[in-house]
Amino acid sequence: MVADIDLLAEEITGCRICRDGPDGQCLPHDPRPVVKLSASARICIAGQAPGMRVHKTGIPFNDPSGDRLRDWMGVSREIFYDQSRIAIVPMGFCFPGYDAKGGDLPPRKECVGRWHDRVFATMPQLELILVIGQYAQRYHLGSRRGKTLTQTVQMARSLWQEQANPRILPLPHPSWRNSAWLKNNPWFESDVLPLLRREVQKYCCP
């Protein structure tokens, strides 16, 4: 299993499909896939796509969004980056570039079609997947998600109670741009975060 994970990670690291055979417009810079696979982690963080800082460093969630996510989870950087405890699989492995307004573009579609089913088939030990943002929620929840991101996150407790394997917990993106959303939805902090922290402690910090 470890060998399979290592081979797949090596394949992903060398992927250049969004530059050499893209589904639409070519990636505007050299690809740098950022993903952390694991043969032992019981938790996976499924986010959207790396930002520019992550693209430059190769370290996922190496930005203020990562600081907020670690606070939500109640874990240190040491635990967060311990690949034996936590896998990190964004919907797009490379920084997608900026839109006309200077915001990050959506995750590249090539990654889901080429990699995601293989990735999750190679990590059957996962027991909890944190799905961050609408793109990850669409892939991992499908028709089980709400009509909006807010509705889906409101379903966090009921989704967790479904006893699915692995269990799924939907989250908003921890970007500081979502501070207004967090202020307008105080139930997230009072209801979802305690569940998130309890589950994270159970699966990665026993």
PDB file of C-alpha atoms in Angstrom:
ATOM      1  CA  MET A   1       0.000   0.000   0.000  1.00  0.00           C
ATOM      2  CA  VAL A   2       2.804   2.444   0.900  1.00  0.00           C
ATOM      3  CA  ALA A   3       4.511   1.658  -2.415  1.00  0.00           C
ATOM      4  CA  ASP A   4       1.254   2.311  -4.296  1.00  0.00           C
ATOM      5  CA  ILE A   5       0.847   5.660  -2.513  1.00  0.00           C
ATOM      6  CA  ASP A   6       4.423   6.660  -3.272  1.00  0.00           C
ATOM      7  CA  LEU A   7       4.116   5.762  -6.950  1.00  0.00           C
ATOM      8  CA  LEU A   8       0.863   7.675  -7.294  1.00  0.00           C
ATOM      9  CA  ALA A   9       2.322  10.717  -5.527  1.00  0.00           C
ATOM     10  CA  GLU A  10       5.285  10.613  -7.908  1.00  0.00           C
ATOM     11  CA  GLU A  11       2.939  10.474 -10.902  1.00  0.00           C
ATOM     12  CA  ILE A  12       0.980  13.462  -9.626  1.00  0.00           C
ATOM     13  CA  THR A  13       4.146  15.454  -8.968  1.00  0.00           C
ATOM     14  CA  GLY A  14       5.133  14.977 -12.605  1.00  0.00           C
ATOM     15  CA  CYS A  15       1.681  15.815 -14.009  1.00  0.00           C
ATOM     16  CA  ARG A  16       1.688  18.535 -16.677  1.00  0.00           C
ATOM     17  CA  ILE A  17      -1.713  17.900 -18.264  1.00  0.00           C
ATOM     18  CA  CYS A  18      -3.058  21.424 -17.616  1.00  0.00           C
ATOM     19  CA  ARG A  19      -0.087  22.824 -19.509  1.00  0.00           C
ATOM     20  CA  ASP A  20       0.494  20.215 -22.232  1.00  0.00           C
ATOM     21  CA  GLY A  21      -3.051  18.907 -22.829  1.00  0.00           C
ATOM     22  CA  PRO A  22      -5.436  21.218 -21.000  1.00  0.00           C
ATOM     23  CA  ASP A  23      -9.199  21.008 -20.832  1.00  0.00           C
ATOM     24  CA  GLY A  24      -9.664  24.566 -22.018  1.00  0.00           C
ATOM     25  CA  GLN A  25      -7.210  27.418 -21.518  1.00  0.00           C
ATOM     26  CA  CYS A  26      -3.642  26.462 -20.721  1.00  0.00           C
ATOM     27  CA  LEU A  27      -2.345  26.982 -17.175  1.00  0.00           C
ATOM     28  CA  PRO A  28      -0.640  30.410 -17.214  1.00  0.00           C
ATOM     29  CA  HIS A  29       2.496  29.202 -15.407  1.00  0.00           C
ATOM     30  CA  ASP A  30       4.505  26.035 -14.866  1.00  0.00           C
ATOM     31  CA  PRO A  31       2.507  23.415 -12.930  1.00  0.00           C
ATOM     32  CA  ARG A  32       3.484  22.620  -9.360  1.00  0.00           C
ATOM     33  CA  PRO A  33       1.081  20.008  -7.963  1.00  0.00           C
ATOM     34  CA  VAL A  34       0.655  20.272  -4.195  1.00  0.00           C
ATOM     35  CA  VAL A  35      -0.929  17.204  -2.596  1.00  0.00           C
ATOM     36  CA  LYS A  36      -0.133  15.071   0.462  1.00  0.00           C
ATOM     37  CA  LEU A  37      -1.126  11.409   0.185  1.00  0.00           C
ATOM     38  CA  SER A  38      -0.872   8.973   3.078  1.00  0.00           C
ATOM     39  CA  ALA A  39      -1.184   5.239   3.664  1.00  0.00           C
ATOM     40  CA  SER A  40      -1.954   5.738   7.361  1.00  0.00           C
ATOM     41  CA  ALA A  41      -3.794   9.059   7.834  1.00  0.00           C
ATOM     42  CA  ARG A  42      -7.392   8.695   8.955  1.00  0.00           C
ATOM     43  CA  ILE A  43      -8.253  12.333   8.143  1.00  0.00           C
ATOM     44  CA  CYS A  44      -8.153  13.992   4.743  1.00  0.00           C
ATOM     45  CA  ILE A  45      -8.527  17.693   4.051  1.00  0.00           C
ATOM     46  CA  ALA A  46     -10.189  18.221   0.688  1.00  0.00           C
ATOM     47  CA  GLY A  47      -9.886  21.878  -0.248  1.00  0.00           C
ATOM     48  CA  GLN A  48     -10.105  23.856  -3.480  1.00  0.00           C
ATOM     49  CA  ALA A  49      -6.691  24.642  -4.987  1.00  0.00           C
ATOM     50  CA  PRO A  50      -3.357  26.122  -3.884  1.00  0.00           C
ATOM     51  CA  GLY A  51      -2.969  29.890  -3.795  1.00  0.00           C
ATOM     52  CA  MET A  52       0.086  31.768  -4.987  1.00  0.00           C
ATOM     53  CA  ARG A  53       1.941  31.476  -1.665  1.00  0.00           C
ATOM     54  CA  VAL A  54       1.383  27.722  -1.604  1.00  0.00           C
ATOM     55  CA  HIS A  55       2.455  27.525  -5.252  1.00  0.00           C
ATOM     56  CA  LYS A  56       5.738  29.239  -4.391  1.00  0.00           C
ATOM     57  CA  THR A  57       6.501  27.164  -1.282  1.00  0.00           C
ATOM     58  CA  GLY A  58       4.950  23.812  -2.156  1.00  0.00           C
ATOM     59  CA  ILE A  59       3.446  23.682   1.351  1.00  0.00           C
ATOM     60  CA  PRO A  60      -0.373  23.348   1.473  1.00  0.00           C
ATOM     61  CA  PHE A  61      -2.315  25.864   3.563  1.00  0.00           C
ATOM     62  CA  ASN A  62       0.895  27.788   4.210  1.00  0.00           C
ATOM     63  CA  ASP A  63      -1.008  31.060   4.503  1.00  0.00           C
ATOM     64  CA  PRO A  64      -3.518  32.862   6.769  1.00  0.00           C
ATOM     65  CA  SER A  65      -6.263  30.511   5.547  1.00  0.00           C
ATOM     66  CA  GLY A  66      -4.206  27.628   6.875  1.00  0.00           C
ATOM     67  CA  ASP A  67      -3.790  29.388  10.222  1.00  0.00           C
ATOM     68  CA  ARG A  68      -7.553  29.734  10.513  1.00  0.00           C
ATOM     69  CA  LEU A  69      -8.147  26.116   9.450  1.00  0.00           C
ATOM     70  CA  ARG A  70      -5.693  24.837  12.051  1.00  0.00           C
ATOM     71  CA  ASP A  71      -7.479  26.935  14.660  1.00  0.00           C
ATOM     72  CA  TRP A  72     -10.823  25.465  13.586  1.00  0.00           C
ATOM     73  CA  MET A  73      -9.399  21.950  13.849  1.00  0.00           C
ATOM     74  CA  GLY A  74      -7.603  22.632  17.130  1.00  0.00           C
ATOM     75  CA  VAL A  75      -4.250  21.285  15.914  1.00  0.00           C
ATOM     76  CA  SER A  76      -0.697  22.608  15.785  1.00  0.00           C
ATOM     77  CA  ARG A  77       1.310  23.061  12.594  1.00  0.00           C
ATOM     78  CA  GLU A  78       3.344  20.018  13.617  1.00  0.00           C
ATOM     79  CA  ILE A  79       0.272  17.772  13.695  1.00  0.00           C
ATOM     80  CA  PHE A  80      -1.293  19.403  10.636  1.00  0.00           C
ATOM     81  CA  TYR A  81       1.763  18.664   8.509  1.00  0.00           C
ATOM     82  CA  ASP A  82       2.317  15.164   9.888  1.00  0.00           C
ATOM     83  CA  GLN A  83       1.548  13.173   6.752  1.00  0.00           C
ATOM     84  CA  SER A  84       1.056  10.004   8.772  1.00  0.00           C
ATOM     85  CA  ARG A  85      -1.961  11.653  10.437  1.00  0.00           C
ATOM     86  CA  ILE A  86      -3.479  14.016   7.868  1.00  0.00           C
ATOM     87  CA  ALA A  87      -3.704  13.722   4.082  1.00  0.00           C
ATOM     88  CA  ILE A  88      -4.357  16.830   1.969  1.00  0.00           C
ATOM     89  CA  VAL A  89      -6.046  16.447  -1.416  1.00  0.00           C
ATOM     90  CA  PRO A  90      -7.361  19.677  -3.008  1.00  0.00           C
ATOM     91  CA  MET A  91      -9.746  19.567  -5.947  1.00  0.00           C
ATOM     92  CA  GLY A  92      -7.095  21.225  -8.092  1.00  0.00           C
ATOM     93  CA  PHE A  93      -3.483  20.331  -7.368  1.00  0.00           C
ATOM     94  CA  CYS A  94      -1.928  23.427  -8.975  1.00  0.00           C
ATOM     95  CA  PHE A  95      -2.477  27.141  -8.459  1.00  0.00           C
ATOM     96  CA  PRO A  96      -5.018  27.968 -11.210  1.00  0.00           C
ATOM     97  CA  GLY A  97      -4.047  31.621 -11.694  1.00  0.00           C
ATOM     98  CA  TYR A  98      -6.043  34.817 -11.206  1.00  0.00           C
ATOM     99  CA  ASP A  99      -9.304  36.012 -12.689  1.00  0.00           C
ATOM    100  CA  ALA A 100      -9.868  39.517 -14.113  1.00  0.00           C
ATOM    101  CA  LYS A 101     -10.613  40.901 -10.642  1.00  0.00           C
ATOM    102  CA  GLY A 102      -7.470  39.487  -9.074  1.00  0.00           C
ATOM    103  CA  GLY A 103      -9.154  36.590  -7.289  1.00  0.00           C
ATOM    104  CA  ASP A 104      -8.069  32.964  -7.622  1.00  0.00           C
ATOM    105  CA  LEU A 105      -9.649  31.065 -10.501  1.00  0.00           C
ATOM    106  CA  PRO A 106     -11.642  27.890  -9.762  1.00  0.00           C
ATOM    107  CA  PRO A 107      -9.730  24.597  -9.414  1.00  0.00           C
ATOM    108  CA  ARG A 108      -8.642  23.073 -12.704  1.00  0.00           C
ATOM    109  CA  LYS A 109     -11.037  20.400 -13.981  1.00  0.00           C
ATOM    110  CA  GLU A 110      -8.235  18.134 -15.181  1.00  0.00           C
ATOM    111  CA  CYS A 111      -7.341  16.940 -11.683  1.00  0.00           C
ATOM    112  CA  VAL A 112     -10.723  15.401 -10.881  1.00  0.00           C
ATOM    113  CA  GLY A 113     -10.937  13.587 -14.198  1.00  0.00           C
ATOM    114  CA  ARG A 114      -7.412  12.259 -14.076  1.00  0.00           C
ATOM    115  CA  TRP A 115      -6.579  11.723 -10.420  1.00  0.00           C
ATOM    116  CA  HIS A 116      -9.238  11.907  -7.723  1.00  0.00           C
ATOM    117  CA  ASP A 117     -10.914   8.518  -8.044  1.00  0.00           C
ATOM    118  CA  ARG A 118      -7.489   6.856  -8.048  1.00  0.00           C
ATOM    119  CA  VAL A 119      -6.304   8.910  -5.098  1.00  0.00           C
ATOM    120  CA  PHE A 120      -9.210   8.006  -2.836  1.00  0.00           C
ATOM    121  CA  ALA A 121      -9.204   4.356  -3.944  1.00  0.00           C
ATOM    122  CA  THR A 122      -5.587   4.226  -2.780  1.00  0.00           C
ATOM    123  CA  MET A 123      -6.480   5.571   0.691  1.00  0.00           C
ATOM    124  CA  PRO A 124      -9.254   3.233   1.935  1.00  0.00           C
ATOM    125  CA  GLN A 125      -8.173   3.788   5.544  1.00  0.00           C
ATOM    126  CA  LEU A 126      -9.618   7.310   5.613  1.00  0.00           C
ATOM    127  CA  GLU A 127     -12.357   7.742   8.214  1.00  0.00           C
ATOM    128  CA  LEU A 128     -13.055  11.476   8.014  1.00  0.00           C
ATOM    129  CA  ILE A 129     -12.882  13.888   5.071  1.00  0.00           C
ATOM    130  CA  LEU A 130     -13.160  17.629   5.685  1.00  0.00           C
ATOM    131  CA  VAL A 131     -14.652  19.072   2.496  1.00  0.00           C
ATOM    132  CA  ILE A 132     -13.843  22.765   2.191  1.00  0.00           C
ATOM    133  CA  GLY A 133     -15.785  24.909  -0.242  1.00  0.00           C
ATOM    134  CA  GLN A 134     -18.357  24.142  -2.910  1.00  0.00           C
ATOM    135  CA  TYR A 135     -16.058  22.366  -5.381  1.00  0.00           C
ATOM    136  CA  ALA A 136     -14.952  19.767  -2.845  1.00  0.00           C
ATOM    137  CA  GLN A 137     -18.506  19.419  -1.572  1.00  0.00           C
ATOM    138  CA  ARG A 138     -19.786  18.771  -5.092  1.00  0.00           C
ATOM    139  CA  TYR A 139     -17.293  15.930  -5.613  1.00  0.00           C
ATOM    140  CA  HIS A 140     -17.533  14.298  -2.191  1.00  0.00           C
ATOM    141  CA  LEU A 141     -21.238  14.804  -1.468  1.00  0.00           C
ATOM    142  CA  GLY A 142     -22.883  14.925  -4.884  1.00  0.00           C
ATOM    143  CA  SER A 143     -26.657  15.075  -4.550  1.00  0.00           C
ATOM    144  CA  ARG A 144     -26.405  14.895  -0.754  1.00  0.00           C
ATOM    145  CA  ARG A 145     -25.279  18.525  -0.537  1.00  0.00           C
ATOM    146  CA  GLY A 146     -27.558  21.541  -0.083  1.00  0.00           C
ATOM    147  CA  LYS A 147     -28.472  24.073  -2.746  1.00  0.00           C
ATOM    148  CA  THR A 148     -25.896  26.540  -1.390  1.00  0.00           C
ATOM    149  CA  LEU A 149     -22.638  26.258   0.526  1.00  0.00           C
ATOM    150  CA  THR A 150     -24.374  27.663   3.612  1.00  0.00           C
ATOM    151  CA  GLN A 151     -27.075  25.008   3.448  1.00  0.00           C
ATOM    152  CA  THR A 152     -24.469  22.285   3.019  1.00  0.00           C
ATOM    153  CA  VAL A 153     -22.440  23.452   6.018  1.00  0.00           C
ATOM    154  CA  GLN A 154     -25.656  23.648   8.055  1.00  0.00           C
ATOM    155  CA  MET A 155     -26.074  19.943   7.283  1.00  0.00           C
ATOM    156  CA  ALA A 156     -22.714  19.076   8.851  1.00  0.00           C
ATOM    157  CA  ARG A 157     -24.105  17.325  11.917  1.00  0.00           C
ATOM    158  CA  SER A 158     -26.726  15.353  10.005  1.00  0.00           C
ATOM    159  CA  LEU A 159     -24.155  14.297   7.399  1.00  0.00           C
ATOM    160  CA  TRP A 160     -21.801  13.178  10.151  1.00  0.00           C
ATOM    161  CA  GLN A 161     -24.589  11.143  11.746  1.00  0.00           C
ATOM    162  CA  GLU A 162     -25.136   9.173   8.541  1.00  0.00           C
ATOM    163  CA  GLN A 163     -22.353   6.786   9.595  1.00  0.00           C
ATOM    164  CA  ALA A 164     -20.904   6.859   6.080  1.00  0.00           C
ATOM    165  CA  ASN A 165     -17.424   5.480   5.531  1.00  0.00           C
ATOM    166  CA  PRO A 166     -15.565   7.737   5.424  1.00  0.00           C
ATOM    167  CA  ARG A 167     -17.601  10.339   7.249  1.00  0.00           C
ATOM    168  CA  ILE A 168     -17.853  13.758   5.618  1.00  0.00           C
ATOM    169  CA  LEU A 169     -17.818  17.147   7.350  1.00  0.00           C
ATOM    170  CA  PRO A 170     -18.484  20.169   5.088  1.00  0.00           C
ATOM    171  CA  LEU A 171     -16.781  23.467   5.925  1.00  0.00           C
ATOM    172  CA  PRO A 172     -16.653  26.953   4.410  1.00  0.00           C
ATOM    173  CA  HIS A 173     -13.325  28.089   3.050  1.00  0.00           C
ATOM    174  CA  PRO A 174     -11.174  29.470   5.899  1.00  0.00           C
ATOM    175  CA  SER A 175     -10.112  32.453   3.803  1.00  0.00           C
ATOM    176  CA  TRP A 176     -10.190  35.784   5.619  1.00  0.00           C
ATOM    177  CA  ARG A 177     -12.450  36.946   2.787  1.00  0.00           C
ATOM    178  CA  ASN A 178     -15.128  34.808   4.452  1.00  0.00           C
ATOM    179  CA  SER A 179     -15.005  36.728   7.727  1.00  0.00           C
ATOM    180  CA  ALA A 180     -18.353  38.354   6.935  1.00  0.00           C
ATOM    181  CA  TRP A 181     -19.893  34.920   6.332  1.00  0.00           C
ATOM    182  CA  LEU A 182     -18.629  33.709   9.696  1.00  0.00           C
ATOM    183  CA  LYS A 183     -20.001  36.802  11.417  1.00  0.00           C
ATOM    184  CA  ASN A 184     -23.400  36.319   9.764  1.00  0.00           C
ATOM    185  CA  ASN A 185     -23.528  32.619  10.619  1.00  0.00           C
ATOM    186  CA  PRO A 186     -22.592  32.316  14.319  1.00  0.00           C
ATOM    187  CA  TRP A 187     -24.060  28.784  14.430  1.00  0.00           C
ATOM    188  CA  PHE A 188     -20.924  27.596  12.620  1.00  0.00           C
ATOM    189  CA  GLU A 189     -18.728  28.423  15.608  1.00  0.00           C
ATOM    190  CA  SER A 190     -21.211  27.226  18.220  1.00  0.00           C
ATOM    191  CA  ASP A 191     -22.440  24.040  16.527  1.00  0.00           C
ATOM    192  CA  VAL A 192     -20.024  22.854  13.820  1.00  0.00           C
ATOM    193  CA  LEU A 193     -16.623  23.716  15.289  1.00  0.00           C
ATOM    194  CA  PRO A 194     -17.063  21.669  18.504  1.00  0.00           C
ATOM    195  CA  LEU A 195     -17.993  18.647  16.371  1.00  0.00           C
ATOM    196  CA  LEU A 196     -15.049  19.257  14.044  1.00  0.00           C
ATOM    197  CA  ARG A 197     -12.539  19.562  16.886  1.00  0.00           C
ATOM    198  CA  ARG A 198     -13.864  16.486  18.651  1.00  0.00           C
ATOM    199  CA  GLU A 199     -13.648  14.368  15.510  1.00  0.00           C
ATOM    200  CA  VAL A 200     -10.169  15.643  14.624  1.00  0.00           C
ATOM    201  CA  GLN A 201      -8.919  14.812  18.102  1.00  0.00           C
ATOM    202  CA  LYS A 202     -10.427  11.317  17.854  1.00  0.00           C
ATOM    203  CA  TYR A 203      -8.906  10.475  14.479  1.00  0.00           C
ATOM    204  CA  CYS A 204      -5.503  12.143  14.548  1.00  0.00           C
ATOM    205  CA  CYS A 205      -4.673  12.933  18.188  1.00  0.00           C
ATOM    206  CA  PRO A 206      -5.796   9.891  20.222  1.00  0.00           C
TER     207      PRO A 206
END
